[in-house]
Amino acid sequence: DTGVSQDPRHKITKRGQNVTFRCDPISEHNRLYWYRQTLGQGPEFLTYFQNEAQLEKSRLLSDRFSAERPKGSFSTLEIQRTEQGDSAMYLCASSLAGVASPLHFGNGTRLTVT
Amino acid sequence: SQQGEEDPQALSIQEGENATMNCSYKTSINNLQWYRQNSGRGLVHLILIRSNEREKHSGRLRVTLDTSKKSSSLLITASRAADTASYFCATESGYSTLTFGKGTMLLVSP
């Protein structure tokens, strides 16, 4: 169990550019989640997958955001035409399916949009 | 939207003292979980309490749940400098995903 890994750890981009983040979950976990966290706030849910199926998307997730989990393993989160308001920590987590399964988080990707 | 609200927002104590953090929530839950986050890192799961449980212990952690008041508390006994972190409660309701509060920042001074 190597834990959840996220890449890159930090990303600085200019407004209007596209960015893509990657998350590798714990291998036996079939659920994968994306959260966004801004300073002084708790994580806000964005979307989650069970295997390769995207089962839920938050209303926070605008059309500029897209997430994939093509083979039910790693996942990518892409933000198109970034805005300064997208600056945040993007956290990925994984878990086993079912109620009361704790989430295992990666260390996040910190995005700064200048 | 954030279901849970932690109280206090910040807590500063000396090593060896106990720290108590509270969480209130709005809707019925399946379970409530507490997580810790060190600065610049991801969250780490600490403890889970189901809606039909009233109290749970794990090492120096004690969690209580009062579903009639829609509230929970996390007690850390004999705190250490290494306990310095932000602590979040998170609720799971129905089939919805985990919803986090805004957190309590705990500072434990040597």
CSV table of C-alpha atoms in Angstrom, one decimal, chain A residues 14-88:
chain,number,residue,atom,x,y,z
A,14,LYS,CA,-1.4,31.9,-16.4
A,15,ARG,CA,-5.0,32.7,-16.6
A,16,GLY,CA,-6.6,31.2,-19.7
A,17,GLN,CA,-4.3,28.2,-19.8
A,18,ASN,CA,-5.4,24.6,-19.5
A,19,VAL,CA,-4.0,22.4,-16.7
A,20,THR,CA,-4.3,18.7,-16.0
A,21,PHE,CA,-3.7,16.9,-12.7
A,22,ARG,CA,-3.2,13.2,-12.1
A,23,CYS,CA,-4.2,11.0,-9.2
A,24,ASP,CA,-3.1,7.4,-8.6
A,25,PRO,CA,-5.4,5.8,-5.9
A,26,ILE,CA,-4.7,2.9,-3.6
A,27,SER,CA,-4.7,-0.1,-6.0
A,28,GLU,CA,-7.5,-2.1,-4.4
A,29,HIS,CA,-9.8,0.9,-4.0
A,30,ASN,CA,-12.6,1.1,-6.5
A,31,ARG,CA,-13.8,4.6,-5.6
A,32,LEU,CA,-11.9,7.8,-6.4
A,33,TYR,CA,-12.9,11.3,-5.4
A,34,TRP,CA,-11.8,14.8,-6.3
A,35,TYR,CA,-12.1,17.6,-3.7
A,36,ARG,CA,-11.1,21.3,-3.8
A,37,GLN,CA,-9.9,23.2,-0.8
A,38,THR,CA,-9.2,26.9,-0.4
A,39,LEU,CA,-7.4,28.5,2.5
A,40,GLY,CA,-9.2,28.2,5.8
A,41,GLN,CA,-11.9,26.0,4.4
A,42,GLY,CA,-12.7,22.4,4.4
A,43,PRO,CA,-12.5,20.2,1.3
A,44,GLU,CA,-15.4,20.8,-1.1
A,45,PHE,CA,-16.6,17.8,-3.1
A,46,LEU,CA,-16.2,18.0,-6.9
A,47,THR,CA,-16.8,14.5,-8.3
A,48,TYR,CA,-16.4,10.8,-7.8
A,49,PHE,CA,-15.9,7.6,-9.7
A,50,GLN,CA,-16.7,4.0,-8.9
A,51,ASN,CA,-14.4,2.0,-11.1
A,52,GLU,CA,-14.5,3.9,-14.5
A,53,ALA,CA,-18.0,5.3,-14.0
A,54,GLN,CA,-18.4,8.9,-12.9
A,55,LEU,CA,-21.3,8.7,-10.5
A,56,GLU,CA,-21.7,12.2,-9.1
A,57,LYS,CA,-20.7,15.7,-10.0
A,58,SER,CA,-21.0,18.7,-7.8
A,59,ARG,CA,-22.8,21.8,-9.1
A,60,LEU,CA,-19.5,23.5,-8.3
A,61,LEU,CA,-18.0,21.7,-11.2
A,62,SER,CA,-18.4,24.1,-14.2
A,63,ASP,CA,-18.1,23.1,-17.8
A,64,ARG,CA,-14.5,24.0,-17.7
A,65,PHE,CA,-13.7,21.1,-15.4
A,66,SER,CA,-13.6,17.5,-16.6
A,67,ALA,CA,-12.5,14.4,-14.9
A,68,GLU,CA,-11.8,10.9,-16.3
A,69,ARG,CA,-10.9,7.5,-15.0
A,70,PRO,CA,-10.5,5.6,-18.2
A,71,LYS,CA,-9.5,2.2,-16.9
A,72,GLY,CA,-10.8,2.4,-13.4
A,73,SER,CA,-7.3,3.0,-12.1
A,74,PHE,CA,-5.7,6.5,-12.2
A,75,SER,CA,-7.7,9.6,-12.8
A,76,THR,CA,-7.1,13.0,-14.4
A,77,LEU,CA,-8.8,16.3,-13.6
A,78,GLU,CA,-8.5,18.9,-16.3
A,79,ILE,CA,-9.4,22.6,-16.0
A,80,GLN,CA,-9.7,24.5,-19.2
A,81,ARG,CA,-9.3,28.3,-19.6
A,82,THR,CA,-8.2,28.7,-16.0
A,83,GLU,CA,-9.4,31.6,-13.9
A,84,GLN,CA,-7.9,33.2,-10.8
A,85,GLY,CA,-10.7,31.8,-8.8
A,86,ASP,CA,-9.6,28.3,-9.7
A,87,SER,CA,-6.5,28.8,-7.4
A,88,ALA,CA,-6.8,26.1,-4.7
